[in-house]
Tab-separated table of C-alpha atoms and ligand atoms in Angstrom:
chain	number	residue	atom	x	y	z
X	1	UNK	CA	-82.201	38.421	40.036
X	2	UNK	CA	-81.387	42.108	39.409
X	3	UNK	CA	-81.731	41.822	35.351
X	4	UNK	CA	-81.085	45.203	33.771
X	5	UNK	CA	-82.689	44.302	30.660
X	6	UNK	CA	-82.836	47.081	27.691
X	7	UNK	CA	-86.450	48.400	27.246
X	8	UNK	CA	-87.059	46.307	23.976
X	9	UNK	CA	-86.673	43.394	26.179
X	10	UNK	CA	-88.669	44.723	28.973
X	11	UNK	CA	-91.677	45.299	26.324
X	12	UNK	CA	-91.354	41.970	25.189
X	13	UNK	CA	-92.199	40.322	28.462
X	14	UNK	CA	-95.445	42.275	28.517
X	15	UNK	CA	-96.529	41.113	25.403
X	16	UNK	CA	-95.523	37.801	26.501
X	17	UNK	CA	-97.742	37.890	29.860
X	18	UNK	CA	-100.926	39.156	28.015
X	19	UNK	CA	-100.665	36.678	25.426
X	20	UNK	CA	-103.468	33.552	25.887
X	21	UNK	CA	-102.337	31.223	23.536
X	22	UNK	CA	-99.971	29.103	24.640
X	23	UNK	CA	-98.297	28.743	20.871
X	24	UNK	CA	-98.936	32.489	20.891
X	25	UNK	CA	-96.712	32.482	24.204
X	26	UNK	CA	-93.980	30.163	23.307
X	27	UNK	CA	-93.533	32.302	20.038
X	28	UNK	CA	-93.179	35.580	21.822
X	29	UNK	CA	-90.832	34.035	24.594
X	30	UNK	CA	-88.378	32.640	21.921
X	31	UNK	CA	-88.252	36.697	20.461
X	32	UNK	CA	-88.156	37.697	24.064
X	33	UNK	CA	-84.431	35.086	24.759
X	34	UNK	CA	-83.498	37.181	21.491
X	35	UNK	CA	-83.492	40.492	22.458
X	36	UNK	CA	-81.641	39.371	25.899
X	37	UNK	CA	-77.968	39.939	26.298
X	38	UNK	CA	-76.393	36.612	27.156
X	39	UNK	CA	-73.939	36.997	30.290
X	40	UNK	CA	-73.843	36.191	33.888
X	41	UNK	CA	-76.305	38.654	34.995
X	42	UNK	CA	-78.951	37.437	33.015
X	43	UNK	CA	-78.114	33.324	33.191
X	44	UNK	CA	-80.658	32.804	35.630
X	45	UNK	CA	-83.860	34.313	34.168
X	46	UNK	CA	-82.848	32.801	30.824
X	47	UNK	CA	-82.785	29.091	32.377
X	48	UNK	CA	-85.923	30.360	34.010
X	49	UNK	CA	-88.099	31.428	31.148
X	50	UNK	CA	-86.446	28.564	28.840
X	51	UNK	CA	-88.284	26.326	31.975
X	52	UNK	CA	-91.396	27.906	31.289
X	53	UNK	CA	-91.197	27.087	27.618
X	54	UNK	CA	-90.586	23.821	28.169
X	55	UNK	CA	-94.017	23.791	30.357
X	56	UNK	CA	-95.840	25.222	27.261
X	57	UNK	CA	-94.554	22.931	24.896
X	58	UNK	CA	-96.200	19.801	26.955
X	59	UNK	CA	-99.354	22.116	27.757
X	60	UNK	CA	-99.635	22.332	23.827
X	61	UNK	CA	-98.617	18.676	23.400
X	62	UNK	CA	-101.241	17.514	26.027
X	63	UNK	CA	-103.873	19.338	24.593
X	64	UNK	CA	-103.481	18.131	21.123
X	65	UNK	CA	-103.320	15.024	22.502
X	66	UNK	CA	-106.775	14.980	23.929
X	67	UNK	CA	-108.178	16.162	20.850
X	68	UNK	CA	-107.239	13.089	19.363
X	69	UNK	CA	-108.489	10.958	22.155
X	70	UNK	CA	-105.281	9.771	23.274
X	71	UNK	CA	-105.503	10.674	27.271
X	72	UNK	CA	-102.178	11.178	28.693
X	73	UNK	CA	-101.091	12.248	32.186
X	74	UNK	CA	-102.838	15.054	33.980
X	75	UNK	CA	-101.404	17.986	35.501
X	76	UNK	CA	-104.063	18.393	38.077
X	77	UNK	CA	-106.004	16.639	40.797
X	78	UNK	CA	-109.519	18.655	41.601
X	79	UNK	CA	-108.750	19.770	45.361
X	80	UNK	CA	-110.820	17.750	47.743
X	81	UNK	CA	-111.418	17.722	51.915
X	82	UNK	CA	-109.368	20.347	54.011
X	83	UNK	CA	-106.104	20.334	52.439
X	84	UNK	CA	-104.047	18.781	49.454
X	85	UNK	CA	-100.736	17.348	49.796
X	86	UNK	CA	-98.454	15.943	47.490
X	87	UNK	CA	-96.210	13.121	48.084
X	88	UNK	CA	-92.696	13.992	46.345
X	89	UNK	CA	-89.646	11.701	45.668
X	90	UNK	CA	-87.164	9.489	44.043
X	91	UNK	CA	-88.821	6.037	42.236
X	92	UNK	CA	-89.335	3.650	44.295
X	93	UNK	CA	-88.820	5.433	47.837
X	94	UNK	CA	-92.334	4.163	48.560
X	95	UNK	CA	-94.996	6.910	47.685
X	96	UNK	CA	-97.469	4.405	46.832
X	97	UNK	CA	-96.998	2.098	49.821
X	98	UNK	CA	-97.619	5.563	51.976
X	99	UNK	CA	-100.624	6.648	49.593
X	100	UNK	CA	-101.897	2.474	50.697
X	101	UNK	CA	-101.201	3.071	54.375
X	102	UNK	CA	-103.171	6.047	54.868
X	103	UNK	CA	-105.894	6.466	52.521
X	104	UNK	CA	-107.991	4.354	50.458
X	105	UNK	CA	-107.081	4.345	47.199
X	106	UNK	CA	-106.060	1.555	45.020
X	107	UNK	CA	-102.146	2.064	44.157
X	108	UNK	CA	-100.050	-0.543	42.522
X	109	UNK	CA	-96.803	-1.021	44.768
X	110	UNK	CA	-93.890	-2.914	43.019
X	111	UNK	CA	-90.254	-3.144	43.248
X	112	UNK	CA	-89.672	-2.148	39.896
X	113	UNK	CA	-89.335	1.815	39.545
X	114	UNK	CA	-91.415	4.323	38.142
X	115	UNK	CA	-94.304	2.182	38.729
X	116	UNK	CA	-96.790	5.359	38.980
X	117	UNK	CA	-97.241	7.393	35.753
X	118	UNK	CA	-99.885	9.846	37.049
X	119	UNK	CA	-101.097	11.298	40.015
X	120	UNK	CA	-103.254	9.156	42.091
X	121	UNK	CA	-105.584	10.770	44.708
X	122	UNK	CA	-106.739	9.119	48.199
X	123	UNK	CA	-108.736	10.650	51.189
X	124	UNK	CA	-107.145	10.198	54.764
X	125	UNK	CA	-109.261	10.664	57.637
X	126	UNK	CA	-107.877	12.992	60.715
X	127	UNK	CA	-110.059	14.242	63.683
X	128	UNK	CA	-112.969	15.452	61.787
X	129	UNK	CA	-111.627	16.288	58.788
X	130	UNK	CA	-109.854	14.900	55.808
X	131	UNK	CA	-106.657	15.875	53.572
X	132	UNK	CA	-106.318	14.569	50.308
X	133	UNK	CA	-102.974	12.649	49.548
X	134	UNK	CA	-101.640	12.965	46.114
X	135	UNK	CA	-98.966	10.666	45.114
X	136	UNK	CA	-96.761	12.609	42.344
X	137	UNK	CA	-95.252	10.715	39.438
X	138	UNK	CA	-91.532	10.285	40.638
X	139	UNK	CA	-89.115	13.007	40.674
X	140	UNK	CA	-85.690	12.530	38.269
X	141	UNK	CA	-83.032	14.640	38.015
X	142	UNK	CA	-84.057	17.660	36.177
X	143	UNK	CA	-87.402	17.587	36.361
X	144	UNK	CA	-87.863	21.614	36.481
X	145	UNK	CA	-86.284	20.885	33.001
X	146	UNK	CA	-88.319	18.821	31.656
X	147	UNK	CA	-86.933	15.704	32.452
X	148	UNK	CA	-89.888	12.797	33.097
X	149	UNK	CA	-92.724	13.811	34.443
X	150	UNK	CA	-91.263	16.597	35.839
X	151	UNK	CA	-93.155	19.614	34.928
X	152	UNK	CA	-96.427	17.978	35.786
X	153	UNK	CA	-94.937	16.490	39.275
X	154	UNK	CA	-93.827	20.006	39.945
X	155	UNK	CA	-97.382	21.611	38.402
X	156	UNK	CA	-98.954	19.617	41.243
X	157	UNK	CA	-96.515	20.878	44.167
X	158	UNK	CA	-96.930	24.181	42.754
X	159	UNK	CA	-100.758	23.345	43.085
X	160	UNK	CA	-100.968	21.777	46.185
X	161	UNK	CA	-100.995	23.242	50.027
X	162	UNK	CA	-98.602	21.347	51.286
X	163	UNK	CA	-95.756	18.738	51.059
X	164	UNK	CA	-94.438	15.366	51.917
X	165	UNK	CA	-90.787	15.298	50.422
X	166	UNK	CA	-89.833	11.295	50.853
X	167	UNK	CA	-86.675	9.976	50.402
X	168	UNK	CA	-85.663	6.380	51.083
X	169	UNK	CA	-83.452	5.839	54.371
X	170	UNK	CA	-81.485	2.979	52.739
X	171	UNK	CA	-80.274	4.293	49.360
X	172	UNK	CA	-78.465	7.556	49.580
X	173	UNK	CA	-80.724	10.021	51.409
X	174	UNK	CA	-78.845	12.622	51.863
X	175	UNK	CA	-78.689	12.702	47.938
X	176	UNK	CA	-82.099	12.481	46.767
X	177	UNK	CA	-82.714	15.032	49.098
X	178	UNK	CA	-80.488	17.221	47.857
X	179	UNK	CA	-82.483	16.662	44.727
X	180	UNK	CA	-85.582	17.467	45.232
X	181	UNK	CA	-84.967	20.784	47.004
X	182	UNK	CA	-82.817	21.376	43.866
X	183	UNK	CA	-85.860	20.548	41.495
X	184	UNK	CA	-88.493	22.977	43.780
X	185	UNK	CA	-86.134	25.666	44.166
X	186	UNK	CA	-85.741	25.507	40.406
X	187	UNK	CA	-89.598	25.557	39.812
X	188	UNK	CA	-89.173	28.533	41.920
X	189	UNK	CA	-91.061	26.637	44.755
X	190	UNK	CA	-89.768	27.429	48.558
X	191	UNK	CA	-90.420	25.420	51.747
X	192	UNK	CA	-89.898	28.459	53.681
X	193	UNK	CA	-92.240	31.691	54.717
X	194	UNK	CA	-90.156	33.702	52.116
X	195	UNK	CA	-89.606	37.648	53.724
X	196	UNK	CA	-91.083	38.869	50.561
X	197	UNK	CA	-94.836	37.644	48.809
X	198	UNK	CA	-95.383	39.304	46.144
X	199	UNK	CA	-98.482	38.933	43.926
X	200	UNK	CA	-99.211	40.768	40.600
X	201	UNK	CA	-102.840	40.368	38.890
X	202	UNK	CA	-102.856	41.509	35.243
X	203	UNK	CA	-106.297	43.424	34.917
X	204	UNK	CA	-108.323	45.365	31.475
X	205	UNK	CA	-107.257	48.153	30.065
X	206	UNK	CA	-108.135	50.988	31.560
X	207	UNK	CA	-108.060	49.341	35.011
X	208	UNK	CA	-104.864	51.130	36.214
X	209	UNK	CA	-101.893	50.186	38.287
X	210	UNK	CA	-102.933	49.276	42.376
X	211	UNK	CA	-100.073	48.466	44.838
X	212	UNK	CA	-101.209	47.222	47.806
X	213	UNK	CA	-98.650	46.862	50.359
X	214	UNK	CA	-99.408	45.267	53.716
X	215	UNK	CA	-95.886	44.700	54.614
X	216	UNK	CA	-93.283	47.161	53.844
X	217	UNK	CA	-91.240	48.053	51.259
X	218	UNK	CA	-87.063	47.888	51.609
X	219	UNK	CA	-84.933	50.839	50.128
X	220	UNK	CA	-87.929	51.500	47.554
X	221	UNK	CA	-90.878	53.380	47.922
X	222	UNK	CA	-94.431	52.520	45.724
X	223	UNK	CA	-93.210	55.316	43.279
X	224	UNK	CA	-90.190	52.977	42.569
X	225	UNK	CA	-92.133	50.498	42.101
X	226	UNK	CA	-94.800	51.933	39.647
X	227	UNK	CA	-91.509	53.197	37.282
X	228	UNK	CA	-90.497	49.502	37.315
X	229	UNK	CA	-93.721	48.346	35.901
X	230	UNK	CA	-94.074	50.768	33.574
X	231	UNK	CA	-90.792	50.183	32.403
X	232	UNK	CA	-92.553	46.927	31.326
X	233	UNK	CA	-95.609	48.703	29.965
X	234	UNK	CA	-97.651	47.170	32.945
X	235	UNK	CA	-100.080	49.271	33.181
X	236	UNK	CA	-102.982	48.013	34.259
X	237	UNK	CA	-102.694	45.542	37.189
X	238	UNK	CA	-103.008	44.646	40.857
X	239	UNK	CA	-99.485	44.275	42.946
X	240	UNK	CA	-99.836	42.905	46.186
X	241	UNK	CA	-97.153	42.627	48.638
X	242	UNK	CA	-96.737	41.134	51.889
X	243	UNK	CA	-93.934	40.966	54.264
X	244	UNK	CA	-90.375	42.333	53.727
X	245	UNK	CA	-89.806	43.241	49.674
X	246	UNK	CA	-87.290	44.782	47.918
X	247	UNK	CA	-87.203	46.107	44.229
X	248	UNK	CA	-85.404	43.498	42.680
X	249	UNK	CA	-88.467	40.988	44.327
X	250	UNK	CA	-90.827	43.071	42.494
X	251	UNK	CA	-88.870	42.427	39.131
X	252	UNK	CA	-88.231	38.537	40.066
X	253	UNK	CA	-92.333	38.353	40.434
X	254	UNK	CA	-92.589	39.643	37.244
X	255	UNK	CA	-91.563	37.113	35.370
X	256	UNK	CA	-92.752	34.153	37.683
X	257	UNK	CA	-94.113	34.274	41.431
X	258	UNK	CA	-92.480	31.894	43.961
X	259	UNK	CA	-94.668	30.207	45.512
X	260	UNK	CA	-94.276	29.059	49.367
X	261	UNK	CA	-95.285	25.125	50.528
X	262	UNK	CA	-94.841	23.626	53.515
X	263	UNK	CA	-93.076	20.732	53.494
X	264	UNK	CA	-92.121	17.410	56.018
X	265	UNK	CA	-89.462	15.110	54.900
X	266	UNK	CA	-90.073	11.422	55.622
X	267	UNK	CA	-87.771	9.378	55.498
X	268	UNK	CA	-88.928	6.016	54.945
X	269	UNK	CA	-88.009	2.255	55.310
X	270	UNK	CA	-86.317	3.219	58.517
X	271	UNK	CA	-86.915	-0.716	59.285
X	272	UNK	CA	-83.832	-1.239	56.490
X	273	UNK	CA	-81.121	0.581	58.620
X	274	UNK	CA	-79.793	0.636	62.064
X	275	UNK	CA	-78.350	3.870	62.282
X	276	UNK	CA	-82.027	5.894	61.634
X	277	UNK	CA	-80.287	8.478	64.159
X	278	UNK	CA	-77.457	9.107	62.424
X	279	UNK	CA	-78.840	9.303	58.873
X	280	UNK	CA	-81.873	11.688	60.246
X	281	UNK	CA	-79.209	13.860	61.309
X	282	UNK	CA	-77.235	13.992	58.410
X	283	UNK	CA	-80.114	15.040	56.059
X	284	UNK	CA	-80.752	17.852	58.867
X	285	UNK	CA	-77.733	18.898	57.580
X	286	UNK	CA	-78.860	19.136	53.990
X	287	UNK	CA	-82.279	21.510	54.837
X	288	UNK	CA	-80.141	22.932	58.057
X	289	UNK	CA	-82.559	22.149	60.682
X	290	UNK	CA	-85.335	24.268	58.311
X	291	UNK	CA	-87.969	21.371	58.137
X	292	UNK	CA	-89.098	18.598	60.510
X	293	UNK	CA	-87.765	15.255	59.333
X	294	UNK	CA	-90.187	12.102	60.647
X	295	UNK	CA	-88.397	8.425	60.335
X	296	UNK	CA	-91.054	6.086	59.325
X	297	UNK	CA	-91.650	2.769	57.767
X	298	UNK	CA	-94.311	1.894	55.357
X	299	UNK	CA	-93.563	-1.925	56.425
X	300	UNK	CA	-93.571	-1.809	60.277
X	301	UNK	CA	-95.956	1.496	60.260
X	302	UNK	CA	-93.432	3.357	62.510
X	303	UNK	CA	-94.621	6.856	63.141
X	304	UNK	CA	-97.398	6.607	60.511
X	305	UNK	CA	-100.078	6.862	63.010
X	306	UNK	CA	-98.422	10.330	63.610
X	307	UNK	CA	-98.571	11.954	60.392
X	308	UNK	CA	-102.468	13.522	60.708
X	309	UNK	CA	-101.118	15.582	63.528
X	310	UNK	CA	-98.035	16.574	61.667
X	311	UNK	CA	-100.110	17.540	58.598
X	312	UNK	CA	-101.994	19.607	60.481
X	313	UNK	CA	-99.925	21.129	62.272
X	314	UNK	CA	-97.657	21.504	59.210
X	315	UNK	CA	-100.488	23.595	57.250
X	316	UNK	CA	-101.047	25.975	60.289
X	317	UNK	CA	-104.996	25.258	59.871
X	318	UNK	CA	-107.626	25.686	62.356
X	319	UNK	CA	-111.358	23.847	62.518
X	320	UNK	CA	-114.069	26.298	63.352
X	321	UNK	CA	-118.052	25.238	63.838
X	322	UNK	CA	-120.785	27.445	63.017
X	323	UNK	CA	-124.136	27.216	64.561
X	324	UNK	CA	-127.117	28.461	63.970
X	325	UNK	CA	-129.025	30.880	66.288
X	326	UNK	CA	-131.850	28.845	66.868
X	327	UNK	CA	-129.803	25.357	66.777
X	328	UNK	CA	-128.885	23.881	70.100
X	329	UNK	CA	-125.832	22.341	68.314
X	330	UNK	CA	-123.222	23.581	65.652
X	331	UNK	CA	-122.835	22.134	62.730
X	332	UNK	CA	-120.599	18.591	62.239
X	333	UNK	CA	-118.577	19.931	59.196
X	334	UNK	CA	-116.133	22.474	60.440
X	335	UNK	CA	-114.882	25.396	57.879
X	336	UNK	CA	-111.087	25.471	57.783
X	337	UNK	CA	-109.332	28.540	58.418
X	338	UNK	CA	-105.874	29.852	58.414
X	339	UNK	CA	-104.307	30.062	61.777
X	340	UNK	CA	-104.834	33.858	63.262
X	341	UNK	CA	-108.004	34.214	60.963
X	342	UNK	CA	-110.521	36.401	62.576
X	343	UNK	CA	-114.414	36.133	62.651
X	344	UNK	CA	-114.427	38.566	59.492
X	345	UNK	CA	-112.385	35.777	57.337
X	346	UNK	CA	-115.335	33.393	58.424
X	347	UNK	CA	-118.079	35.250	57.953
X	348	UNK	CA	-116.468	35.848	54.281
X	349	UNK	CA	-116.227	32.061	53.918
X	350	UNK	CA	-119.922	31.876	54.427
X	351	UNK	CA	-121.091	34.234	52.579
X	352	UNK	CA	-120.131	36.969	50.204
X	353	UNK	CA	-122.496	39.576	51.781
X	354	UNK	CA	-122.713	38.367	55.604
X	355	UNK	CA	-119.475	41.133	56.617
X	356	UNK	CA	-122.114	44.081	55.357
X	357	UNK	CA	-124.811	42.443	57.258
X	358	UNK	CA	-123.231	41.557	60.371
X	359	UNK	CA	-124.293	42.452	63.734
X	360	UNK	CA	-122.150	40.153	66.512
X	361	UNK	CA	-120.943	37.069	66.764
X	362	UNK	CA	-120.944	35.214	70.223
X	363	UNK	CA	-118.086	32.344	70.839
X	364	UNK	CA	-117.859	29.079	72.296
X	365	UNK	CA	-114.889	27.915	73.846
X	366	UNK	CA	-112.576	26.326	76.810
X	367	UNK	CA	-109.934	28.791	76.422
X	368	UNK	CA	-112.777	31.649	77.177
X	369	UNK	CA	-113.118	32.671	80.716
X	370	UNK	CA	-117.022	32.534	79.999
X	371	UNK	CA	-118.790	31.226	77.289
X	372	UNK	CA	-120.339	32.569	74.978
X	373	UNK	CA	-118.647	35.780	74.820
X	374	UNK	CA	-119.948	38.472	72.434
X	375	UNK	CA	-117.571	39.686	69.738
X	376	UNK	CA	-116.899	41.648	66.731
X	377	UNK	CA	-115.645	41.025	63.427
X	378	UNK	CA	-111.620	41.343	64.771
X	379	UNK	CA	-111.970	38.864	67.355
X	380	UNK	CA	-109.159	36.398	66.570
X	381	UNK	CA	-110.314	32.625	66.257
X	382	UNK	CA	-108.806	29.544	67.509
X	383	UNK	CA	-108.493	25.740	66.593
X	384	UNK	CA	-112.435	24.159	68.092
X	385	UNK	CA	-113.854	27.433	68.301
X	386	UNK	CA	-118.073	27.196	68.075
X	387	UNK	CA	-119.517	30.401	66.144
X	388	UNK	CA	-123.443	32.116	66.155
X	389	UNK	CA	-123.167	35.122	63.896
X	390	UNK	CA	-126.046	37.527	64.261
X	391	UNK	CA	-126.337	39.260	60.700
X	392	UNK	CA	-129.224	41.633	59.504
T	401	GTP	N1	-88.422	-2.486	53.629
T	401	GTP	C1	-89.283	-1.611	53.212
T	401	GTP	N2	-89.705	-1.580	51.935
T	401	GTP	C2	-90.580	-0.648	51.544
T	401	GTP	C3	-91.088	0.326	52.444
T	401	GTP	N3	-91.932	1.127	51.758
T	401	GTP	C4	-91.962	0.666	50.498
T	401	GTP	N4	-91.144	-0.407	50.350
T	401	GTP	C5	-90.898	-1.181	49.121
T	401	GTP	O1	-90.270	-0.329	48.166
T	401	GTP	C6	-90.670	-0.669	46.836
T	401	GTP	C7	-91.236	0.537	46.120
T	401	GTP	O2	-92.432	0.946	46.778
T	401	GTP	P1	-93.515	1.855	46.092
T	401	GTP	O3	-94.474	2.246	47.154
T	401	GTP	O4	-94.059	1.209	44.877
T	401	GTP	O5	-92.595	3.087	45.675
T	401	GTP	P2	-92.959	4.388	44.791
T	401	GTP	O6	-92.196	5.503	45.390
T	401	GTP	O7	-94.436	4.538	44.690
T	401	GTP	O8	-92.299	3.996	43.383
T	401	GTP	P3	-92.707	4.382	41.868
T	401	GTP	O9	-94.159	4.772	41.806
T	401	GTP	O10	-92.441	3.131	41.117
T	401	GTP	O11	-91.794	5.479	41.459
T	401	GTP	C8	-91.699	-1.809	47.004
T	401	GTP	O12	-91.053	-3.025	46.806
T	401	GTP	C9	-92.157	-1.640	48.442
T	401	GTP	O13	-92.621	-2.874	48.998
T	401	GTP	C10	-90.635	0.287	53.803
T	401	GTP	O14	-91.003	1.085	54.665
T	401	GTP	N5	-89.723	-0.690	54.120
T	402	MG	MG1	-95.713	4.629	43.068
């Protein structure tokens, strides 16, 4: 989204970013569409920011609605157990009758749509651990817009770690699926390890600008990059980047991060058609081979007792156990970790202090040719691994 927007503009957006109040926000936003030049170039980020008026308008709506008692849906579900995922999709592709099958909450299923108004949270057991399932209000047509419950359904993806994208195997797949990648990719939310990630932390005054790069930079340098924030009079600020990133990523972050989920599809009621093969590979077609697709059936349970696995898997998690010096056996409760995580990034889970105080570690395993084996902080942990660390 190269922009080119004239410095008024640019100065505008920074006001806009520092501002807390949302009516505050909205107002400076509307003066901020003013003083951009409408034409091709700049179509995009205009739909874009309009989007994120539209989410401020219900924010201010909500609130003013609980301050008269009135409730109203929630945009968020407090995170629970190793991992939340959201169930997205079309009414009546079966969310609930999933959310049934593998947790144990109390969902209403019916036949008529748009039967589920607000998020509903269950707990589904895998291994040792848990992931909380989230069924989503459904998705319509122009939810990034506004449309529904759209902005809270797509709050909650944005929110979430991870995500189911259902669509129902005997009305139009190919379609709704189709729709929903539109809707995420509009909320600016990918299914794909994007080259570029791309971070930027507003701090106080005073603070000065930080770039952090642990990837690398493409036909920019951090000099580049520090003109194009002061350009708009951001100052003061972390910017972290990771992987592949080029300039105009930088300017697209600006405005709004992207945010990367995984996602499975599942396509359900695969008991209502006979060509499950043929329809599976036509919505391949649709992601182009980018996400696994599962058949299942909320009615005959096909491949449901094979979604813990794919979760996981999905979420590229590990379980690691700590133990105590003086224990005989590590702890029940494992801490989860992302996959290539190192003893540092548990010892930092445990404690805020325990990487200054560290001494060794030693490590339990099968895939060790001895166990335990004494380590450092670098040593790179694996899915079942058993941990003693030896701190001051
Ligand atoms: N044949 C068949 N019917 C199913 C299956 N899964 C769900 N259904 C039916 O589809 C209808 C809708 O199911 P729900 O689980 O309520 O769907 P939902 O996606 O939660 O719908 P809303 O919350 O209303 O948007 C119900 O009549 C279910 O019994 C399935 O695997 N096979
Ligand atoms: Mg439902």
């Amino acid at each position: 989204m190269p922009t080119n927007l004239p410095s008024e503009a640019r100065h505008k957006w920074n006001e806009v970013s520092m501002a807390r109040d949302p009516a505050e926000k909205l107002r400076l936003m509307r003066e901020f569409l003013s003083l951009v030049p409408k034409h091709k170039g700049t179509a995009k980020l205009c739909a874009q920011v309009k989007r994120q008026m539209a989410i401020l308008r219900r924010e201010i709506e909500e609130k003013k609605r609980r301050r008269t008692g009135r409730g109203g849906p929630k945009f968020f579900i407090e995170k629970e157990g190793a991992a939340q995922i959201v169930i997205l999709g079309l009414t009546k592709v079966g969310r609930s009758s999933l959310l049934a099958s593998l947790t144990n909450a109390k969902v209403e299923v019916s036949s008529y749509p748009f039967t589920t108004t607000e998020p509903i949270p269950g707990m589904m057991p895998y291994l040792d651990i848990q992931f909380q399932i989230v069924e989503a209000p459904a998705l319509v047509r122009g939810a990034a817009d506004g449309e529904g419950w759209g902005l809270q359904t797509l709050a909650l993806a944005r929110n979430a770690d991870g995500l189911l994208l259902m669509v129902d195997l005997s009305n139009r797949p190919t379609e709704q699926l189709r729709l929903i990648m539109d809707e995420l990719e509009k909320a600016r939310i990918v299914t794909q390890k994007p080259k570029a990630q791309i971070t930027i932390e507003r701090k106080h005054m005073g603070f000065g600008l930080r770039i952090v790069i642990m990837g690398k930079l493409i036909d920019c340098t951090s000099k580049d990059i520090e003109e194009l924030l002061k350009a708009y009079r951001i100052r003061d600020a972390i910017v972290k980047i990771q992987g592949e990133a080029a300039l105009d990523d930088v300017e697209d972050a600006i405005f709004e991060s992207t945010v990367y989920r995984p996602a499975i599809i599942l396509a359900n009621k695969a008991d209502l058609v006979n060509n499950v093969q043929q329809v599976v590979d036509e919505l391949r077609r649709v992601v182009e081979d980018r996400l696994k697709i599962i058949p299942i059936s909320c009615k005959t349970k096909l491949n449901l007792d094979k979604l813990g696995k794919e979760i996981f898997s999905m979420l590229d998690i590990i379980r690691v156990y700590t133990k105590e010096p003086d224990e005989k056996k590590p702890s029940p409760k494992p801490f989860i970790l992302k996959r290539e995580s190192t003893v540092m990034d548990l010892a930092k889970q445990i404690h805020s202090d325990f990487v200054e105080r560290f001494l060794f570690a030693r490590v339990w395993s099968d895939r060790l040719s001895f166990s335990p084996q004494k380590v450092g902080l670098n040593f790179k942990l694996e899915d079942g691994d058993i941990v003693e660390i030896h701190a001051r």
